[in-house]
Coordinates of C-alpha atoms and ligand atoms in Angstrom, one line a residue:
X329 CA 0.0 0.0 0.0
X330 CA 1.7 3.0 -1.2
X331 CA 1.4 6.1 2.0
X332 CA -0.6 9.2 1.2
X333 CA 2.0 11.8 0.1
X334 CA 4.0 14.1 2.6
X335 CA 2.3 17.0 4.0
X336 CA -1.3 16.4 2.4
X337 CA -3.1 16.7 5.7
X338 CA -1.7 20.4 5.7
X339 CA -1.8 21.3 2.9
X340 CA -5.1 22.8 0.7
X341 CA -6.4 21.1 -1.7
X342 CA -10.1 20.9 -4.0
X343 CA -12.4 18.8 -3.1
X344 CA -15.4 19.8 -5.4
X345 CA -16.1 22.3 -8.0
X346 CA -18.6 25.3 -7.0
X347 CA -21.5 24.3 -9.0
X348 CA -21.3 20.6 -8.0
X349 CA -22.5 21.6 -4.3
X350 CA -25.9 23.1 -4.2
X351 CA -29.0 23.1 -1.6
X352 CA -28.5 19.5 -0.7
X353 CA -25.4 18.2 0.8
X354 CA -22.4 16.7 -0.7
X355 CA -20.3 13.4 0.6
X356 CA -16.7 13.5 -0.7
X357 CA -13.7 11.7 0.6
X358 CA -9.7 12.8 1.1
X359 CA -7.3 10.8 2.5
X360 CA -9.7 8.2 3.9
X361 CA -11.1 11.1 5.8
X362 CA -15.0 10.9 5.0
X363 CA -16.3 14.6 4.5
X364 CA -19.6 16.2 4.2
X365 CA -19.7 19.7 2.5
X366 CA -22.8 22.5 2.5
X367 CA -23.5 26.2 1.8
X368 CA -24.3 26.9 5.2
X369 CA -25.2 30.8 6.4
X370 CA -21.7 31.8 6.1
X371 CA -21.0 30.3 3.2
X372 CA -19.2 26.9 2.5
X373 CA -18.8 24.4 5.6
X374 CA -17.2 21.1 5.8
X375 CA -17.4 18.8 8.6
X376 CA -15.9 15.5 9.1
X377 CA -18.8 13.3 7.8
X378 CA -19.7 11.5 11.1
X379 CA -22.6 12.9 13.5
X380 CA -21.1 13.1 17.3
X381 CA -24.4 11.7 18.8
X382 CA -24.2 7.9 17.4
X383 CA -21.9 8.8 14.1
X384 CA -24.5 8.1 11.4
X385 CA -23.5 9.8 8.0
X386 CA -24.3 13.7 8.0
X387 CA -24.5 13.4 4.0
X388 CA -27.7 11.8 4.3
X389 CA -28.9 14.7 5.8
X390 CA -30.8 18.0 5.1
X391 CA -29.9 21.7 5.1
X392 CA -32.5 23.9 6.9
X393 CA -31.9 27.7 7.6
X394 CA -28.0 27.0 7.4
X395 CA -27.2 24.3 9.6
X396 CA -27.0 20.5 8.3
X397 CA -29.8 18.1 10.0
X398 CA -29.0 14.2 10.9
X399 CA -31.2 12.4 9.7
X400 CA -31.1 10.1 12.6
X401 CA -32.1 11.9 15.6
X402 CA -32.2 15.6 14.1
X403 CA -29.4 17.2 15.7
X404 CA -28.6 20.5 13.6
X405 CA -24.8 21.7 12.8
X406 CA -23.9 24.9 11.9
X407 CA -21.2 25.7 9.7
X408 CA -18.9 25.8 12.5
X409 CA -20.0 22.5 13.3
X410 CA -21.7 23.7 16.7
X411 CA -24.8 22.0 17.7
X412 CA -27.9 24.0 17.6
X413 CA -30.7 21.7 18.1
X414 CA -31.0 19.0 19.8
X415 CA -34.8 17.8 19.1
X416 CA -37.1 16.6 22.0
X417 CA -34.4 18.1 24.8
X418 CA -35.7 20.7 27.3
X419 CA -35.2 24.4 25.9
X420 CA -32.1 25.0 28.9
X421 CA -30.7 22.2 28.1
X422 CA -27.1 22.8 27.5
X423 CA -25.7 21.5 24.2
X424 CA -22.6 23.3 23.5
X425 CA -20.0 20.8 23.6
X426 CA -22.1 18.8 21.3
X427 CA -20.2 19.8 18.1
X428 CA -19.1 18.0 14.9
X429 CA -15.2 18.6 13.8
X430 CA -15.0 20.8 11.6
X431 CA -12.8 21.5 8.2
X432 CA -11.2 24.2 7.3
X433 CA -12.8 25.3 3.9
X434 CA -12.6 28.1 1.4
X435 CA -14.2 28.9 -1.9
X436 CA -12.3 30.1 -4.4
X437 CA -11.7 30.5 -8.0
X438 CA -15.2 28.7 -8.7
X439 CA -14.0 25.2 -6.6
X440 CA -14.0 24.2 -3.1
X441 CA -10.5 24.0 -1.2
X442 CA -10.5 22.0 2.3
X443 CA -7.1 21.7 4.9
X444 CA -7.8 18.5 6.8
X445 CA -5.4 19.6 9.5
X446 CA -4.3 23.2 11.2
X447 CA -7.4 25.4 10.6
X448 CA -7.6 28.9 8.2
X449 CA -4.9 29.9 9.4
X450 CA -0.9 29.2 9.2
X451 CA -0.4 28.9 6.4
X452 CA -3.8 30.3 4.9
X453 CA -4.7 29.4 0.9
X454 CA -2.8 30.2 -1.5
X455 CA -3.2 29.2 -5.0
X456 CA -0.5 27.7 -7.1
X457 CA 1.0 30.8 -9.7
X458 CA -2.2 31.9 -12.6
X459 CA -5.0 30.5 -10.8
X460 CA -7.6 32.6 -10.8
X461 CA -5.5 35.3 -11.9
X462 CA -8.1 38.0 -13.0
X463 CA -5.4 39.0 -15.7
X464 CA -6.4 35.7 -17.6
X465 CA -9.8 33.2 -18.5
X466 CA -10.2 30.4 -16.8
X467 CA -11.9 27.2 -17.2
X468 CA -12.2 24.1 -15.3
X469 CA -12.9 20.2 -15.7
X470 CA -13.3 17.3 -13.5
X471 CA -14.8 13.7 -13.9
X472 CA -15.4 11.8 -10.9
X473 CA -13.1 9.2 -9.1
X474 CA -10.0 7.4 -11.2
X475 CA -8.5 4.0 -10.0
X476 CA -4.9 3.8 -9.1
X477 CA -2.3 5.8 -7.0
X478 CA -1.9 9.7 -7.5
X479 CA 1.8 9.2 -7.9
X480 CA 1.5 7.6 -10.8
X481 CA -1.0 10.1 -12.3
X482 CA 1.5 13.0 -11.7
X483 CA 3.8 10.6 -13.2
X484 CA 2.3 10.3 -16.4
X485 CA 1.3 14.1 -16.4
X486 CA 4.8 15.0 -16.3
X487 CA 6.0 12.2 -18.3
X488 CA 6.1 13.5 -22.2
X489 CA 7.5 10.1 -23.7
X490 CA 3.9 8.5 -23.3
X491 CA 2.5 10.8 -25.6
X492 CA 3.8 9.7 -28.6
X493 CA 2.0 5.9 -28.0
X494 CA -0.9 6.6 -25.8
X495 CA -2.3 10.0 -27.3
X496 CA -0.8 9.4 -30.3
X497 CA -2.0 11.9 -33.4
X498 CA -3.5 14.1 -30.5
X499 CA -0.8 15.6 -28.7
X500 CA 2.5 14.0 -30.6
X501 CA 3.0 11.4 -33.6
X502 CA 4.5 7.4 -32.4
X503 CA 6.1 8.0 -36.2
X504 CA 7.9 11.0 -36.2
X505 CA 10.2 12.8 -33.4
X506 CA 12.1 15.9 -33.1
X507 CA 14.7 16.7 -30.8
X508 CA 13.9 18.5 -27.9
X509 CA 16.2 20.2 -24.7
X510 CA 15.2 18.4 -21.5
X511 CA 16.1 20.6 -18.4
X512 CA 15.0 19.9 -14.7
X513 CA 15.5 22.1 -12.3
X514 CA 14.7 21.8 -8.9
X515 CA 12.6 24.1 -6.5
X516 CA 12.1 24.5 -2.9
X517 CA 8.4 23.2 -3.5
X518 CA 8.9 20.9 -5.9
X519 CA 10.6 20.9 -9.4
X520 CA 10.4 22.5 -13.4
X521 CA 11.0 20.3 -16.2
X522 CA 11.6 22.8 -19.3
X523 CA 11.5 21.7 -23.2
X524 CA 12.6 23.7 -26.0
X525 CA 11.8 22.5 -29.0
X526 CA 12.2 23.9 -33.2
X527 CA 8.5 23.8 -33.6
X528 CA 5.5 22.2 -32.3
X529 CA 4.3 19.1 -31.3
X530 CA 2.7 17.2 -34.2
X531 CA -0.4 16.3 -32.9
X532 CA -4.1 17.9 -33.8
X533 CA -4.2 19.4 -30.5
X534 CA -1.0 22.1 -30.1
X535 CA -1.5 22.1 -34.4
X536 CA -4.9 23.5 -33.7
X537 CA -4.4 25.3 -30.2
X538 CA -1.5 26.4 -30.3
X539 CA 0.5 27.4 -33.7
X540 CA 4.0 28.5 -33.0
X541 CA 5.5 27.2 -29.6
X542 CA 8.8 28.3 -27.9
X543 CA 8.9 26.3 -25.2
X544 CA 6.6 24.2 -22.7
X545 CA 6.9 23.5 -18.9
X546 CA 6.0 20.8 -16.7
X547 CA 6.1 21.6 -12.6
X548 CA 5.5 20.0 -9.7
X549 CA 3.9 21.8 -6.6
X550 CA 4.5 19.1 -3.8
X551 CA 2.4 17.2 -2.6
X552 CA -0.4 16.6 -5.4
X553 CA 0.1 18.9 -8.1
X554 CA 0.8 19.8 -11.8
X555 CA 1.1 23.2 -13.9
X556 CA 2.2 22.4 -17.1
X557 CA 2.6 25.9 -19.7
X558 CA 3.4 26.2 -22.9
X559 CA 4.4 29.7 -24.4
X560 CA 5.2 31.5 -27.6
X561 CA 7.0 34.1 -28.5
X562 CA 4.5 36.1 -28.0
X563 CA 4.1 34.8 -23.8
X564 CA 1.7 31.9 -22.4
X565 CA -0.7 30.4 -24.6
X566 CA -2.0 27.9 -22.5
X567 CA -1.7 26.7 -19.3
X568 CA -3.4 23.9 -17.2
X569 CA -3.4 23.3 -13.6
X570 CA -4.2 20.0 -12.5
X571 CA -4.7 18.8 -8.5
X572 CA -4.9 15.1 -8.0
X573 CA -6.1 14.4 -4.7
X574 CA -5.9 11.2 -3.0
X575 CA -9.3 9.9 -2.1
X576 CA -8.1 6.3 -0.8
X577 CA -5.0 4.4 -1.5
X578 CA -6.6 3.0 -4.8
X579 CA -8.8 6.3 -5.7
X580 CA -7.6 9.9 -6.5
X581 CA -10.5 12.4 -8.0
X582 CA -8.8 14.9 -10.3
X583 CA -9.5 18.6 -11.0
X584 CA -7.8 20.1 -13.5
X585 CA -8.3 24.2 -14.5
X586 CA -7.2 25.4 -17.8
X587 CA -6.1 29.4 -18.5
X588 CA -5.9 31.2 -21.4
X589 CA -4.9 34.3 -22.0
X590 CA -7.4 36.8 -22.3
X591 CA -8.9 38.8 -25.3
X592 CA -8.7 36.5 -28.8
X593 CA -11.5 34.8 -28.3
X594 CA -14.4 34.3 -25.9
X595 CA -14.2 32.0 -22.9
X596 CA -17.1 29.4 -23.8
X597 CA -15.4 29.3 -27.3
X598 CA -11.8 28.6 -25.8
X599 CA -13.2 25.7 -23.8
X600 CA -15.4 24.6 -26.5
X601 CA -11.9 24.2 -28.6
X602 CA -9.9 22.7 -25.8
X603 CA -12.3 20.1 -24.1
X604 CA -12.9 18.9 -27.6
X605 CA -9.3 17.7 -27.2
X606 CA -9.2 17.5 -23.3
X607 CA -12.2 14.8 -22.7
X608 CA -10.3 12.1 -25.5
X609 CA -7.0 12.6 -23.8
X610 CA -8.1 12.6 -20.2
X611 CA -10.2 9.6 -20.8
X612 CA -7.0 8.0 -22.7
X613 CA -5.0 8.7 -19.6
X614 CA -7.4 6.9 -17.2
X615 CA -7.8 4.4 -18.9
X616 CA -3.8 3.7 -19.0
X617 CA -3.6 4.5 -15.4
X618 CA -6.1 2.1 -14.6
X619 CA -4.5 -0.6 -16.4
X620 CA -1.2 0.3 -14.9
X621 CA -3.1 0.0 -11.3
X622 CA -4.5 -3.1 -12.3
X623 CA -1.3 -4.7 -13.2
X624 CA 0.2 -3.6 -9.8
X625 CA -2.1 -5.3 -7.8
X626 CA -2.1 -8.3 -9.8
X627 CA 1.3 -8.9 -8.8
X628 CA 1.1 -7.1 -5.5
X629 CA 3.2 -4.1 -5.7
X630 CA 4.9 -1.8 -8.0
X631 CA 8.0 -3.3 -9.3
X632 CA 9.6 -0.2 -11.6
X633 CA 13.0 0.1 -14.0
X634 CA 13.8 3.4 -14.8
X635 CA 15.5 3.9 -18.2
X636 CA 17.2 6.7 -20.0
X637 CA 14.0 8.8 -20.6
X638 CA 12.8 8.4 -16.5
X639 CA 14.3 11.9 -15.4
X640 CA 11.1 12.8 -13.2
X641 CA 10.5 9.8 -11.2
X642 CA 13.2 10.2 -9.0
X643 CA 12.5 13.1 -7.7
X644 CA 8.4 13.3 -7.9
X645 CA 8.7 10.0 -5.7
X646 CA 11.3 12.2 -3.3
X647 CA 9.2 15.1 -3.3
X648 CA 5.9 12.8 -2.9
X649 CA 7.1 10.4 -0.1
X650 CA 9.0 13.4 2.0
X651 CA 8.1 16.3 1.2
X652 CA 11.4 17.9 0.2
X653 CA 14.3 16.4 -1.9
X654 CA 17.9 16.8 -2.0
X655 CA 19.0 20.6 -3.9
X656 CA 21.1 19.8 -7.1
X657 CA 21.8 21.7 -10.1
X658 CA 19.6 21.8 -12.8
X659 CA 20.4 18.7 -15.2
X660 CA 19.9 19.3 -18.9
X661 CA 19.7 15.8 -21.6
X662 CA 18.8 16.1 -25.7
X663 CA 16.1 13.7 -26.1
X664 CA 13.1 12.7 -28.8
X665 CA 9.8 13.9 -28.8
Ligands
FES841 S1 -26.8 10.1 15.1 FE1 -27.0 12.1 14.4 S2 -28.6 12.9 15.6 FE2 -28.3 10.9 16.4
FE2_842 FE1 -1.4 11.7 -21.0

């Protein structure tokens, strides 16, 4: 069973998009930790999703003038998770150290970030670099729960080399490569992998979305996420930011946002263009990954050999398992895209 990465208790991550949590209630899941979100009267609440009277689920419950209602006995939570009712007891009766536990939660950017550990404050939220930048358009995309072990979904985000086979004619071509200038650097937070490259990839999407490209970047923001960018000449033309948070040890739920730079085109027709692409490769990817998790637990565990083209699994997995890795100067390799 492969941990849950360094740090994730403490550190913020989504756990549902804005329009996904309406009037009623919504179960979700991190780290084992079941979790019940709702728009109570101060806005977004989480609460661990166990009632404190005899633990029955507080998903399966009701919102009524912003407090959550068991279903089981009718106790009421604020957001806060205080108590505020306790149905059939005297009016004196004092209730005040009846309180769920409560989640840290804000709302920001049009999703839903929770800190399972260490409150609002210290450090508070801060979003990884462009998201929700007002300066650009935004989008975002999520669908549902994957199969397998976020490691090896940041893995294969990072990894370029699977493009050309599994997304082939989309993003590159399994016929034709061009050489490409590899260069990791590492980060206090994680690491930059940085590819210059003659001209773009070969595949309908960057052909379509792109046109000229001077150079594309894939980072990692320990513990559980990705920021790839790709730029012209001319400054970003796209850039995707993409959180995989651990659900269980065999279930991560992704939540990717895409930005664009603002003014060519409307939003709707940006995203239009892009999730015509995004939906086949995304669905490519979980596929693979699902396959890959499959495999593993057929035989029990991973069982890995890195070759020449492996430069991000070392330190991902250092990054991942510890939280920080050892500083070393950037390393730059020719390869084949
Ligand atoms: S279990 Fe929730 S009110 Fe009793
Ligand atoms: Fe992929």
């Amino acid at each position: 069973m492969t941990p849950f990465p360094a740090g994730l208790s403490t550190t913020w991550v989504p756990v549902a998009l804005s329009h996904e949590l309406r009037s009623k209630p919504l179960a979700r899941r991190v780290a084992d930790v079941p979790l019940v979100l709702f728009r109570g009267a101060e806005g977004v609440a989480v609460l661990k999703d166990r009632c404190p009277h005899r633990n029955y689920p507080l998903s399966g419950g009701k919102v009524e003038n912003g407090a959550l209602r068991c279903p089981y006995h009718g106790w009421r939570f604020d957001g806060a998770g205080r108590c505020v009712d306790v149905p059939g007891a005297d009016k004196g009766s004092d209730i005040s150290r009846l309180g769920a536990e409560r989640i840290a939660a804000v709302e920001r950017f049009g999703a839903i970030f929770i800190r399972l550990e260490g409150g609002e404050q210290a450090p508070p939220f801060a979003p990884p670099p462009l998201l929700g930048d007002p300066a650009y358009d935004h989008f975002w995309y999520t669908r549902g729960v994957w199969r397998g072990r976020a490691i090896d979904a940041l893995e294969n985000i990072l990894d370029p080399f699977h493009t050309n086979f599994i997304h082939d004619g989309l993003i590159r071509d399994s016929r034709h490569r061009q050489p490409v200038k590899q260069t990791l650097a590492y980060r206090d937070d994680g690491f930059e992998v940085t590819y210059e490259q003659q001209s773009p990839d070969r595949g309908w999407m960057p052909r379509l979305l792109e046109g000229e490209r001077k150079r594309s970047v894939g980072r990692y923001l320990a513990p559980i996420t990705f920021q790839g960018r790709w730029e012209s000449t001319k400054g970003l033309t796209l850039c995707a930011t993409a959180f995989f948070v651990p659900e269980s040890h065999d279930t991560y739920r992704p939540f990717g946002c895409w930005t664009t730079r603002k003014g060519f085109a409307p939003n709707w027709l940006k995203r239009a263009a892009i999730m015509a692409f995004v939906r086949t490769v995304a669905e490519q990817d979980r596929v693979s990954l699902e396959k890959q998790h499959a495999t593993i637990n057929e035989f029990g565990a991973p069982k890995f050999k890195s070759g020449p083209t492996d430069l991000v699994h070392a330190p991902l997995a250092e990054f991942y398992h510890h939280g920080v890795a050892a500083a070393r100067p950037p390393e730059s390799r020719s390869i084949w895209l």
